[in-house]
Amino acid sequence: MDDFIQYTINALTLGSVYALIALGYSLVYGILKLLNFAHGDVFMVGAYIGFGMLNLLGGATSPVVPVWLLLTIMVATAMAGCAVIGVAIERFAYRPLRDAPRIAPLISALGVSFFLTYSMQLLFGAEQRDYNAFSLDNGVLFLKGFDIGNVRVPLLRIVIISSAFVLMISLWLLVNRTRTGKAMRATSFDREAAAMMGIDIDRVIRFAFVLGSALAGAAGVMFALRAPASVTIGFVAGLKGFTAAVIGGIGSIPGAMVGGLMLGFAESFTQGYVSTRWSDLAVFTILILFMLFLPQSLFGRADISKV
Amino acid sequence: MTDAERPTPNVPDSLTEPAGPAVGQDEWVARHAERRLLRGGRLGAVEERLRAAPWWAWLTVFVCLAALLPVGFSSGYVRRVAFDTVLYMLLALGLNVVVGWGGLLDLGYIAFYGLGAYCYALLSSNQFDVHLPTVATVPIVVVVGAVAGWLIGLPSWRLSGDYLAIVTLFFFQIFIVVVTNGDHLFGHNVTGGSNGIGGVDANVRPFNLFGHDLPVAHSGSFNVAYLYVVLAFFAVVFVLLRFVNESRIGRAWRSLREDPLAAELMGMPVNWLKLLAFSFGAAVAALSGTIFAALNAGVFPTTFAFPLLITVYTMVILGGSGSQAGVIVGAIVVNVLLELLRDAGNARYVFYALIVLALFGVYRLSVRLAVVLGGTIALGFVVHGIASAIAKSNVDGPANGENWLIDGLRHWVIVPRDLGPWKQITYVALIGVILLLTLVRGWWRVALLVPTLYLAAFVWENVMLTAPEATRFIILGAILVSVMIARPSGILGERRVEIV
């Protein structure tokens, strides 16, 4: 039972990170029908921006600001920085190819992903980096919390999960309750028709990249708070994030949340109950089966191709 | 009635050479063809003559040149690089079938290469003490590869485009996971885990063709026989694939690539065509894997990773996907470039030479070229002068090696002893100005180019030369993006590749 609770907490943390990544894929894929391969690397850059802020503010052992402010600043700067990167990627790597055959932006995205990974390796080295999150607030974030049975639920986990959910809900409100959100939904439904209705398509697409990349940046900081990060985390996390988006239905915000959590549970429980060596195998097999047999997935609509 | 007797229809010339794009021809290709027709003079005539040469003439010339390379170069290193390049060509040929002809984005391609290498290693090593003769191993591995390609291609029945790409990428990840953890496969050590399989027959019972043993090392250095083996394999595969491409299957692939829906409605067995493309590609990759495993006398999981996939993709895309000649050019350009970048001395020459060449290519011999070159050189000396007047110890120039280029650079580019945060700042700034450059035109671009070039030289000397491994991959990524944007058909590609 204790194990089960422990794995559930891990699954919720991991799942909310995947869900945040999935939302970025979902937003961009919904509007551009483009698999933004570089999204996982934007997530990785977010983790590094958080690291930079942490260092700038004195490191985890002796921060110059209170810990809640430190965490907020880290997340905020990562979101802002990633948003800038996302907009730049869209402007320079995808926009010239918007009307090209579909393979072109996909290969361009592969190139961007590769470029980002190795640029970060060039600038910060290939070794793993640790936020040293346990030292934050003298470990209070880990020692405090509440108990379920014999399992301690650290405060930091709760902060991560709840802030991820706050971000997701605010995104949902933004898309469903505002004018810009309406424009986004219209564009994803039919780009040409939306353009004819006077919606500025470029602006909508840029905004989708801003939102998606900012969420990825936040996810990067959250990911690095729970485990050491290196420049290669973006690749696999990106893959899983994309599949979470597919499981939940591309373009659907609650779907991405559910997909991310499902993936988090699948990974955490195979790691816990089966074996850590083969957990990736299990996750990837589930993903392939899902893609093959339920590509429209839980919340999406089936795509009917017209001639 | 033979072809010669058949009466030629009397058609005016203007109709046999259409002005616009022909049926099934890309508009870009049509415009390119028109431009070519306009090019006159002696150069134009030579170009026409070269273009008229049949493909097998080109292939013969290429194979002969490659075969003569060991005569001119006795160094084991150069021969080894030549071997690697031809091996890359072979790999890229296979990828070209799937991506260039079939129009299917296969991101699991390297898994087949790894599969071939691992199969060879299992069938001729001490791992299970199996030592099959090479004439048996190679066909077995090729068949295994083709079958694996067939199976991995099955999802293409249901998925297309991005989804197919990501599913093949998952298969690739599964391959890596299985191979890396294969030392505990149901209690058996099959793949040697992260240590790989080291004891592949190298000198006792090595690769053997027509009764001749080919030990991997010949008096301590690379055995040049392997260059000939891979070259022969390359030529055979090239010709075979050429024939396939000119057959019904090849034409069907092209129609599948251009429009799968239309192809299906015309009664083409679309699903089988996809599987065929996958298994042809996989068989070629597996074949390349056997040679790789044989020469390296071992296989390790880290070899078959994502960077290798990107490298092969860059070769195909840069050379021009869909074009077999493009594959040769792409592999040569990319692999030679990557090899040159290994060594800081060579990399320095390559960098400045490429910059000057690119400027010539863009501006020809014009005032703008003079302004850019002169301005950059002058700016460098001014900046260097100011910096050395302020802090002498921080501008001592690249100190490694002695040649004219380094002597010149020493007075031009600043090389601080301790870069500190300027490493990150200047690199990000460089990316920023390069992106900005693509937005401005005319004299603004010339004006911006001057500081950009100096900044590029600074970053190159101080940041990128210190980490050649990362630099190589950064350049690959940049090539992929810029080729896609500037010239999607690559160097020799005849048409854009479309994936639906």
mmCIF file of N, CA, C and O in Angstrom, chain A residues 29 33 35 37 91-93 96-97 101-104 106-108 110-112 114-115 118-119 122-124 235 239 242-243 246 250 277-278 280-281 284-285 287-288 291-293 295 307, chain B residues 105 107 155 158-159 162-163 166-167 169-171 173-174 181 183-185 261 306-307 310 317 423-424 427 431 435 438-439 463 467 470-471 473-474 477 480-481 484-485 497-499:
data_model
loop_
_atom_site.group_PDB
_atom_site.id
_atom_site.type_symbol
_atom_site.label_atom_id
_atom_site.label_comp_id
_atom_site.label_asym_id
_atom_site.label_seq_id
_atom_site.Cartn_x
_atom_site.Cartn_y
_atom_site.Cartn_z
ATOM 1 N N TYR A 29 -0.055 21.765 -32.881
ATOM 2 C CA TYR A 29 -0.567 20.810 -33.870
ATOM 3 C C TYR A 29 -1.997 21.169 -34.247
ATOM 4 O O TYR A 29 -2.398 21.064 -35.405
ATOM 5 N N LYS A 33 -1.065 21.976 -37.735
ATOM 6 C CA LYS A 33 -0.946 20.584 -38.165
ATOM 7 C C LYS A 33 0.534 20.214 -38.325
ATOM 8 O O LYS A 33 0.931 19.545 -39.257
ATOM 9 N N LEU A 35 3.944 18.741 -36.338
ATOM 10 C CA LEU A 35 4.571 18.096 -35.187
ATOM 11 C C LEU A 35 5.835 18.881 -34.875
ATOM 12 O O LEU A 35 6.833 18.776 -35.571
ATOM 13 N N PHE A 37 8.821 19.173 -33.471
ATOM 14 C CA PHE A 37 9.824 18.317 -32.852
ATOM 15 C C PHE A 37 10.691 19.063 -31.845
ATOM 16 O O PHE A 37 11.229 18.477 -30.922
ATOM 17 N N ARG A 91 9.068 31.898 -36.220
ATOM 18 C CA ARG A 91 9.298 32.929 -37.224
ATOM 19 C C ARG A 91 10.330 32.476 -38.258
ATOM 20 O O ARG A 91 10.161 32.695 -39.454
ATOM 21 N N PHE A 92 11.419 31.854 -37.788
ATOM 22 C CA PHE A 92 12.530 31.623 -38.707
ATOM 23 C C PHE A 92 12.584 30.212 -39.266
ATOM 24 O O PHE A 92 13.152 29.989 -40.322
ATOM 25 N N ALA A 93 12.033 29.235 -38.567
ATOM 26 C CA ALA A 93 12.163 27.869 -39.070
ATOM 27 C C ALA A 93 10.864 27.329 -39.657
ATOM 28 O O ALA A 93 10.904 26.455 -40.519
ATOM 29 N N PRO A 96 8.554 30.275 -43.004
ATOM 30 C CA PRO A 96 8.864 30.214 -44.443
ATOM 31 C C PRO A 96 8.350 28.932 -45.088
ATOM 32 O O PRO A 96 8.240 28.861 -46.307
ATOM 33 N N LEU A 97 8.041 27.929 -44.285
ATOM 34 C CA LEU A 97 7.654 26.627 -44.841
ATOM 35 C C LEU A 97 6.172 26.348 -44.657
ATOM 36 O O LEU A 97 5.728 25.219 -44.811
ATOM 37 N N PRO A 101 5.257 21.398 -48.734
ATOM 38 C CA PRO A 101 4.784 20.056 -48.434
ATOM 39 C C PRO A 101 5.087 19.690 -46.989
ATOM 40 O O PRO A 101 6.008 20.238 -46.386
ATOM 41 N N ARG A 102 4.327 18.778 -46.434
ATOM 42 C CA ARG A 102 4.382 18.568 -44.990
ATOM 43 C C ARG A 102 5.711 18.053 -44.484
ATOM 44 O O ARG A 102 6.045 18.248 -43.317
ATOM 45 N N ILE A 103 6.484 17.391 -45.345
ATOM 46 C CA ILE A 103 7.760 16.873 -44.850
ATOM 47 C C ILE A 103 8.720 18.021 -44.524
ATOM 48 O O ILE A 103 9.551 17.912 -43.623
ATOM 49 N N ALA A 104 8.592 19.152 -45.238
ATOM 50 C CA ALA A 104 9.574 20.235 -45.101
ATOM 51 C C ALA A 104 9.628 20.788 -43.680
ATOM 52 O O ALA A 104 10.697 20.800 -43.063
ATOM 53 N N LEU A 106 8.623 19.448 -41.037
ATOM 54 C CA LEU A 106 8.969 18.366 -40.110
ATOM 55 C C LEU A 106 10.478 18.184 -40.048
ATOM 56 O O LEU A 106 11.062 18.038 -38.965
ATOM 57 N N ILE A 107 11.129 18.209 -41.203
ATOM 58 C CA ILE A 107 12.581 18.055 -41.231
ATOM 59 C C ILE A 107 13.245 19.288 -40.649
ATOM 60 O O ILE A 107 14.232 19.199 -39.914
ATOM 61 N N SER A 108 12.668 20.448 -40.947
ATOM 62 C CA SER A 108 13.176 21.678 -40.350
ATOM 63 C C SER A 108 13.087 21.590 -38.830
ATOM 64 O O SER A 108 14.011 21.991 -38.110
ATOM 65 N N LEU A 110 13.145 18.853 -37.010
ATOM 66 C CA LEU A 110 14.212 17.950 -36.560
ATOM 67 C C LEU A 110 15.516 18.723 -36.441
ATOM 68 O O LEU A 110 16.269 18.573 -35.473
ATOM 69 N N GLY A 111 15.800 19.553 -37.453
ATOM 70 C CA GLY A 111 17.030 20.340 -37.449
ATOM 71 C C GLY A 111 17.070 21.285 -36.269
ATOM 72 O O GLY A 111 18.092 21.386 -35.584
ATOM 73 N N VAL A 112 15.952 21.962 -35.997
ATOM 74 C CA VAL A 112 15.915 22.908 -34.879
ATOM 75 C C VAL A 112 16.155 22.176 -33.570
ATOM 76 O O VAL A 112 16.916 22.624 -32.712
ATOM 77 N N PHE A 114 17.764 19.415 -33.031
ATOM 78 C CA PHE A 114 19.165 19.030 -32.951
ATOM 79 C C PHE A 114 20.034 20.236 -32.623
ATOM 80 O O PHE A 114 20.950 20.171 -31.804
ATOM 81 N N PHE A 115 19.733 21.341 -33.294
ATOM 82 C CA PHE A 115 20.482 22.579 -33.095
ATOM 83 C C PHE A 115 20.394 23.023 -31.639
ATOM 84 O O PHE A 115 21.405 23.345 -31.013
ATOM 85 N N TYR A 118 22.341 20.601 -29.113
ATOM 86 C CA TYR A 118 23.802 20.686 -29.107
ATOM 87 C C TYR A 118 24.295 22.097 -28.845
ATOM 88 O O TYR A 118 25.423 22.256 -28.382
ATOM 89 N N SER A 119 23.463 23.118 -29.093
ATOM 90 C CA SER A 119 23.857 24.456 -28.671
ATOM 91 C C SER A 119 23.957 24.497 -27.152
ATOM 92 O O SER A 119 24.904 25.065 -26.588
ATOM 93 N N LEU A 122 27.009 22.777 -26.101
ATOM 94 C CA LEU A 122 28.175 23.626 -26.346
ATOM 95 C C LEU A 122 28.334 24.645 -25.227
ATOM 96 O O LEU A 122 29.434 24.894 -24.743
ATOM 97 N N LEU A 123 27.201 25.237 -24.816
ATOM 98 C CA LEU A 123 27.274 26.340 -23.868
ATOM 99 C C LEU A 123 27.393 25.874 -22.422
ATOM 100 O O LEU A 123 28.020 26.523 -21.605
ATOM 101 N N PHE A 124 26.771 24.741 -22.094
ATOM 102 C CA PHE A 124 26.732 24.359 -20.681
ATOM 103 C C PHE A 124 27.299 22.981 -20.409
ATOM 104 O O PHE A 124 27.243 22.505 -19.292
ATOM 105 N N PHE A 235 14.575 15.199 -25.598
ATOM 106 C CA PHE A 235 14.196 14.279 -26.666
ATOM 107 C C PHE A 235 13.099 13.316 -26.223
ATOM 108 O O PHE A 235 11.998 13.284 -26.779
ATOM 109 N N LEU A 239 8.992 13.242 -26.882
ATOM 110 C CA LEU A 239 8.275 12.101 -27.458
ATOM 111 C C LEU A 239 7.074 11.746 -26.599
ATOM 112 O O LEU A 239 5.954 11.555 -27.090
ATOM 113 N N PHE A 242 4.346 14.361 -26.746
ATOM 114 C CA PHE A 242 3.547 14.301 -27.968
ATOM 115 C C PHE A 242 2.535 13.176 -27.881
ATOM 116 O O PHE A 242 1.372 13.328 -28.259
ATOM 117 N N THR A 243 2.985 12.021 -27.379
ATOM 118 C CA THR A 243 2.056 10.908 -27.321
ATOM 119 C C THR A 243 0.959 11.155 -26.316
ATOM 120 O O THR A 243 -0.194 10.757 -26.535
ATOM 121 N N VAL A 246 -1.491 12.877 -28.113
ATOM 122 C CA VAL A 246 -2.242 12.023 -29.024
ATOM 123 C C VAL A 246 -3.249 11.173 -28.247
ATOM 124 O O VAL A 246 -4.398 11.018 -28.659
ATOM 125 N N ILE A 250 -5.381 15.206 -29.991
ATOM 126 C CA ILE A 250 -4.675 16.422 -30.389
ATOM 127 C C ILE A 250 -5.652 17.589 -30.463
ATOM 128 O O ILE A 250 -6.733 17.451 -31.024
ATOM 129 N N ARG A 277 14.442 -1.096 -15.745
ATOM 130 C CA ARG A 277 15.126 -1.300 -17.037
ATOM 131 C C ARG A 277 14.144 -1.260 -18.179
ATOM 132 O O ARG A 277 14.439 -0.755 -19.240
ATOM 133 N N TRP A 278 12.976 -1.867 -17.948
ATOM 134 C CA TRP A 278 12.066 -2.071 -19.073
ATOM 135 C C TRP A 278 10.908 -1.092 -19.081
ATOM 136 O O TRP A 278 10.000 -1.220 -19.899
ATOM 137 N N ASP A 280 10.714 2.002 -20.018
ATOM 138 C CA ASP A 280 10.590 2.740 -21.278
ATOM 139 C C ASP A 280 10.003 1.857 -22.362
ATOM 140 O O ASP A 280 9.206 2.307 -23.180
ATOM 141 N N LEU A 281 10.399 0.568 -22.346
ATOM 142 C CA LEU A 281 9.862 -0.365 -23.336
ATOM 143 C C LEU A 281 8.344 -0.442 -23.209
ATOM 144 O O LEU A 281 7.608 -0.344 -24.195
ATOM 145 N N PHE A 284 6.732 2.831 -24.394
ATOM 146 C CA PHE A 284 6.733 3.003 -25.852
ATOM 147 C C PHE A 284 5.781 2.018 -26.521
ATOM 148 O O PHE A 284 5.137 2.354 -27.521
ATOM 149 N N THR A 285 5.675 0.800 -25.972
ATOM 150 C CA THR A 285 4.750 -0.151 -26.570
ATOM 151 C C THR A 285 3.311 0.349 -26.436
ATOM 152 O O THR A 285 2.533 0.291 -27.394
ATOM 153 N N LEU A 287 2.410 3.334 -26.232
ATOM 154 C CA LEU A 287 2.261 4.465 -27.143
ATOM 155 C C LEU A 287 1.985 3.984 -28.561
ATOM 156 O O LEU A 287 1.092 4.477 -29.251
ATOM 157 N N ILE A 288 2.767 2.986 -29.004
ATOM 158 C CA ILE A 288 2.586 2.501 -30.373
ATOM 159 C C ILE A 288 1.185 1.926 -30.529
ATOM 160 O O ILE A 288 0.486 2.219 -31.506
ATOM 161 N N MET A 291 -1.271 4.718 -30.749
ATOM 162 C CA MET A 291 -1.215 5.411 -32.034
ATOM 163 C C MET A 291 -1.860 4.564 -33.121
ATOM 164 O O MET A 291 -2.483 5.076 -34.039
ATOM 165 N N LEU A 292 -1.667 3.242 -33.014
ATOM 166 C CA LEU A 292 -2.157 2.376 -34.084
ATOM 167 C C LEU A 292 -3.664 2.192 -34.015
ATOM 168 O O LEU A 292 -4.352 2.234 -35.026
ATOM 169 N N PHE A 293 -4.168 1.957 -32.818
ATOM 170 C CA PHE A 293 -5.551 1.514 -32.734
ATOM 171 C C PHE A 293 -6.517 2.579 -32.255
ATOM 172 O O PHE A 293 -7.717 2.420 -32.381
ATOM 173 N N PRO A 295 -5.968 6.329 -32.789
ATOM 174 C CA PRO A 295 -5.309 7.605 -33.062
ATOM 175 C C PRO A 295 -6.218 8.807 -32.819
ATOM 176 O O PRO A 295 -5.735 9.891 -32.555
ATOM 177 N N VAL A 307 -11.238 14.929 -50.441
ATOM 178 C CA VAL A 307 -10.449 14.979 -51.674
ATOM 179 C C VAL A 307 -10.704 16.309 -52.382
ATOM 180 O O VAL A 307 -11.835 16.710 -52.537
ATOM 181 N N LEU B 105 8.246 9.142 -44.111
ATOM 182 C CA LEU B 105 9.263 9.634 -43.186
ATOM 183 C C LEU B 105 9.559 8.552 -42.156
ATOM 184 O O LEU B 105 8.808 8.358 -41.219
ATOM 185 N N LEU B 107 11.696 7.453 -39.282
ATOM 186 C CA LEU B 107 12.671 7.910 -38.297
ATOM 187 C C LEU B 107 13.265 6.736 -37.522
ATOM 188 O O LEU B 107 14.004 6.928 -36.572
ATOM 189 N N PRO B 155 2.627 -0.426 -39.609
ATOM 190 C CA PRO B 155 1.816 0.705 -39.146
ATOM 191 C C PRO B 155 1.476 1.706 -40.253
ATOM 192 O O PRO B 155 0.514 2.451 -40.131
ATOM 193 N N ARG B 158 -2.045 2.156 -41.456
ATOM 194 C CA ARG B 158 -3.068 2.918 -40.740
ATOM 195 C C ARG B 158 -2.657 4.370 -40.542
ATOM 196 O O ARG B 158 -3.516 5.226 -40.380
ATOM 197 N N LEU B 159 -1.350 4.629 -40.512
ATOM 198 C CA LEU B 159 -0.895 5.967 -40.158
ATOM 199 C C LEU B 159 -0.164 6.598 -41.326
ATOM 200 O O LEU B 159 0.375 5.908 -42.183
ATOM 201 N N ASP B 162 3.078 12.656 -39.973
ATOM 202 C CA ASP B 162 3.708 12.858 -38.679
ATOM 203 C C ASP B 162 3.543 11.649 -37.771
ATOM 204 O O ASP B 162 4.450 11.274 -37.039
ATOM 205 N N TYR B 163 2.355 11.046 -37.806
ATOM 206 C CA TYR B 163 2.095 9.928 -36.898
ATOM 207 C C TYR B 163 2.981 8.748 -37.246
ATOM 208 O O TYR B 163 3.522 8.081 -36.371
ATOM 209 N N ILE B 166 6.461 9.409 -36.000
ATOM 210 C CA ILE B 166 6.682 9.259 -34.558
ATOM 211 C C ILE B 166 6.615 7.792 -34.148
ATOM 212 O O ILE B 166 7.345 7.354 -33.263
ATOM 213 N N VAL B 167 5.775 6.993 -34.821
ATOM 214 C CA VAL B 167 5.719 5.569 -34.473
ATOM 215 C C VAL B 167 7.021 4.875 -34.854
ATOM 216 O O VAL B 167 7.558 4.067 -34.083
ATOM 217 N N LEU B 169 9.827 6.295 -34.902
ATOM 218 C CA LEU B 169 10.783 6.772 -33.901
ATOM 219 C C LEU B 169 10.642 5.976 -32.601
ATOM 220 O O LEU B 169 11.632 5.661 -31.935
ATOM 221 N N PHE B 170 9.417 5.602 -32.246
ATOM 222 C CA PHE B 170 9.205 4.757 -31.067
ATOM 223 C C PHE B 170 9.852 3.399 -31.253
ATOM 224 O O PHE B 170 10.454 2.858 -30.326
ATOM 225 N N PHE B 171 9.712 2.830 -32.452
ATOM 226 C CA PHE B 171 10.355 1.550 -32.701
ATOM 227 C C PHE B 171 11.868 1.668 -32.535
ATOM 228 O O PHE B 171 12.526 0.783 -31.984
ATOM 229 N N GLN B 173 13.373 3.777 -30.544
ATOM 230 C CA GLN B 173 13.633 3.842 -29.110
ATOM 231 C C GLN B 173 13.551 2.454 -28.492
ATOM 232 O O GLN B 173 14.358 2.092 -27.626
ATOM 233 N N ILE B 174 12.580 1.654 -28.943
ATOM 234 C CA ILE B 174 12.445 0.298 -28.409
ATOM 235 C C ILE B 174 13.687 -0.512 -28.747
ATOM 236 O O ILE B 174 14.226 -1.241 -27.904
ATOM 237 N N ASN B 181 19.546 -3.136 -22.821
ATOM 238 C CA ASN B 181 19.246 -3.997 -21.682
ATOM 239 C C ASN B 181 19.250 -5.461 -22.077
ATOM 240 O O ASN B 181 18.782 -6.308 -21.325
ATOM 241 N N ASP B 183 21.385 -7.657 -22.056
ATOM 242 C CA ASP B 183 22.222 -8.612 -21.331
ATOM 243 C C ASP B 183 21.405 -9.357 -20.275
ATOM 244 O O ASP B 183 21.919 -10.230 -19.595
ATOM 245 N N HIS B 184 20.138 -8.991 -20.135
ATOM 246 C CA HIS B 184 19.277 -9.713 -19.195
ATOM 247 C C HIS B 184 18.002 -10.158 -19.888
ATOM 248 O O HIS B 184 16.929 -10.108 -19.305
ATOM 249 N N LEU B 185 18.118 -10.569 -21.132
ATOM 250 C CA LEU B 185 16.925 -10.917 -21.883
ATOM 251 C C LEU B 185 16.493 -12.317 -21.466
ATOM 252 O O LEU B 185 17.103 -13.302 -21.848
ATOM 253 N N LEU B 261 -3.520 9.205 -52.218
ATOM 254 C CA LEU B 261 -4.948 8.992 -52.428
ATOM 255 C C LEU B 261 -5.229 8.709 -53.896
ATOM 256 O O LEU B 261 -5.925 7.750 -54.262
ATOM 257 N N PHE B 306 20.296 8.602 -32.065
ATOM 258 C CA PHE B 306 19.633 9.673 -32.809
ATOM 259 C C PHE B 306 20.598 10.525 -33.649
ATOM 260 O O PHE B 306 20.274 10.833 -34.803
ATOM 261 N N PRO B 307 21.787 10.903 -33.139
ATOM 262 C CA PRO B 307 22.687 11.705 -33.962
ATOM 263 C C PRO B 307 23.027 11.052 -35.301
ATOM 264 O O PRO B 307 23.109 11.731 -36.322
ATOM 265 N N ILE B 310 20.216 11.614 -37.685
ATOM 266 C CA ILE B 310 20.210 12.977 -38.221
ATOM 267 C C ILE B 310 21.317 13.139 -39.255
ATOM 268 O O ILE B 310 21.138 13.790 -40.287
ATOM 269 N N ILE B 317 18.959 14.771 -47.434
ATOM 270 C CA ILE B 317 18.268 16.027 -47.696
ATOM 271 C C ILE B 317 19.180 17.016 -48.420
ATOM 272 O O ILE B 317 18.780 17.681 -49.381
ATOM 273 N N LYS B 423 30.868 33.569 -23.084
ATOM 274 C CA LYS B 423 30.666 32.406 -23.934
ATOM 275 C C LYS B 423 29.197 32.308 -24.350
ATOM 276 O O LYS B 423 28.876 32.268 -25.531
ATOM 277 N N GLN B 424 28.325 32.321 -23.337
ATOM 278 C CA GLN B 424 26.907 32.187 -23.634
ATOM 279 C C GLN B 424 26.352 33.438 -24.305
ATOM 280 O O GLN B 424 25.593 33.365 -25.265
ATOM 281 N N TYR B 427 27.424 33.772 -27.999
ATOM 282 C CA TYR B 427 26.812 32.749 -28.857
ATOM 283 C C TYR B 427 25.357 33.097 -29.132
ATOM 284 O O TYR B 427 24.906 33.086 -30.293
ATOM 285 N N ILE B 431 23.531 34.053 -32.776
ATOM 286 C CA ILE B 431 22.324 33.454 -33.347
ATOM 287 C C ILE B 431 21.317 34.557 -33.660
ATOM 288 O O ILE B 431 20.697 34.592 -34.727
ATOM 289 N N LEU B 435 19.821 35.521 -37.386
ATOM 290 C CA LEU B 435 18.389 35.487 -37.688
ATOM 291 C C LEU B 435 17.934 36.851 -38.200
ATOM 292 O O LEU B 435 17.143 36.940 -39.145
ATOM 293 N N THR B 438 18.499 37.563 -41.877
ATOM 294 C CA THR B 438 17.584 37.027 -42.878
ATOM 295 C C THR B 438 16.402 37.957 -43.106
ATOM 296 O O THR B 438 15.661 37.797 -44.065
ATOM 297 N N LEU B 439 16.213 38.933 -42.211
ATOM 298 C CA LEU B 439 15.053 39.809 -42.336
ATOM 299 C C LEU B 439 15.361 41.084 -43.097
ATOM 300 O O LEU B 439 14.461 41.723 -43.625
ATOM 301 N N VAL B 463 34.459 29.758 -28.744
ATOM 302 C CA VAL B 463 33.444 28.854 -28.204
ATOM 303 C C VAL B 463 33.406 27.543 -28.971
ATOM 304 O O VAL B 463 33.562 26.464 -28.410
ATOM 305 N N ALA B 467 34.731 22.911 -28.508
ATOM 306 C CA ALA B 467 33.861 21.739 -28.341
ATOM 307 C C ALA B 467 33.468 21.199 -29.710
ATOM 308 O O ALA B 467 32.350 21.393 -30.159
ATOM 309 N N ALA B 470 30.036 19.003 -30.176
ATOM 310 C CA ALA B 470 28.775 19.737 -30.220
ATOM 311 C C ALA B 470 28.685 20.573 -31.489
ATOM 312 O O ALA B 470 27.640 20.644 -32.129
ATOM 313 N N THR B 471 29.823 21.189 -31.873
ATOM 314 C CA THR B 471 29.823 22.043 -33.058
ATOM 315 C C THR B 471 29.390 21.273 -34.295
ATOM 316 O O THR B 471 28.601 21.758 -35.102
ATOM 317 N N PHE B 473 27.406 18.732 -34.560
ATOM 318 C CA PHE B 473 25.973 18.465 -34.613
ATOM 319 C C PHE B 473 25.170 19.745 -34.776
ATOM 320 O O PHE B 473 24.121 19.753 -35.420
ATOM 321 N N ILE B 474 25.665 20.855 -34.179
ATOM 322 C CA ILE B 474 24.990 22.137 -34.380
ATOM 323 C C ILE B 474 24.951 22.453 -35.864
ATOM 324 O O ILE B 474 23.934 22.879 -36.419
ATOM 325 N N GLY B 477 22.321 20.384 -37.683
ATOM 326 C CA GLY B 477 20.981 20.924 -37.467
ATOM 327 C C GLY B 477 20.750 22.160 -38.307
ATOM 328 O O GLY B 477 19.707 22.305 -38.960
ATOM 329 N N LEU B 480 20.151 21.275 -41.929
ATOM 330 C CA LEU B 480 18.797 20.765 -42.183
ATOM 331 C C LEU B 480 17.801 21.918 -42.322
ATOM 332 O O LEU B 480 17.020 21.962 -43.275
ATOM 333 N N VAL B 481 17.836 22.841 -41.351
ATOM 334 C CA VAL B 481 16.864 23.935 -41.394
ATOM 335 C C VAL B 481 17.083 24.791 -42.629
ATOM 336 O O VAL B 481 16.143 25.095 -43.376
ATOM 337 N N MET B 484 16.090 23.191 -45.965
ATOM 338 C CA MET B 484 14.644 23.110 -46.124
ATOM 339 C C MET B 484 14.062 24.452 -46.538
ATOM 340 O O MET B 484 13.127 24.530 -47.310
ATOM 341 N N ILE B 485 14.634 25.538 -45.979
ATOM 342 C CA ILE B 485 14.062 26.846 -46.273
ATOM 343 C C ILE B 485 14.580 27.396 -47.602
ATOM 344 O O ILE B 485 13.820 27.912 -48.408
ATOM 345 N N VAL B 497 10.066 16.616 -52.185
ATOM 346 C CA VAL B 497 9.441 15.392 -51.702
ATOM 347 C C VAL B 497 8.226 15.773 -50.882
ATOM 348 O O VAL B 497 8.262 16.707 -50.110
ATOM 349 N N GLU B 498 7.177 15.065 -51.103
ATOM 350 C CA GLU B 498 5.958 15.406 -50.402
ATOM 351 C C GLU B 498 5.512 14.236 -49.562
ATOM 352 O O GLU B 498 5.600 13.097 -49.976
ATOM 353 N N ILE B 499 5.058 14.555 -48.383
ATOM 354 C CA ILE B 499 4.498 13.501 -47.542
ATOM 355 C C ILE B 499 3.098 13.900 -47.180
ATOM 356 O O ILE B 499 2.850 15.031 -46.773
#
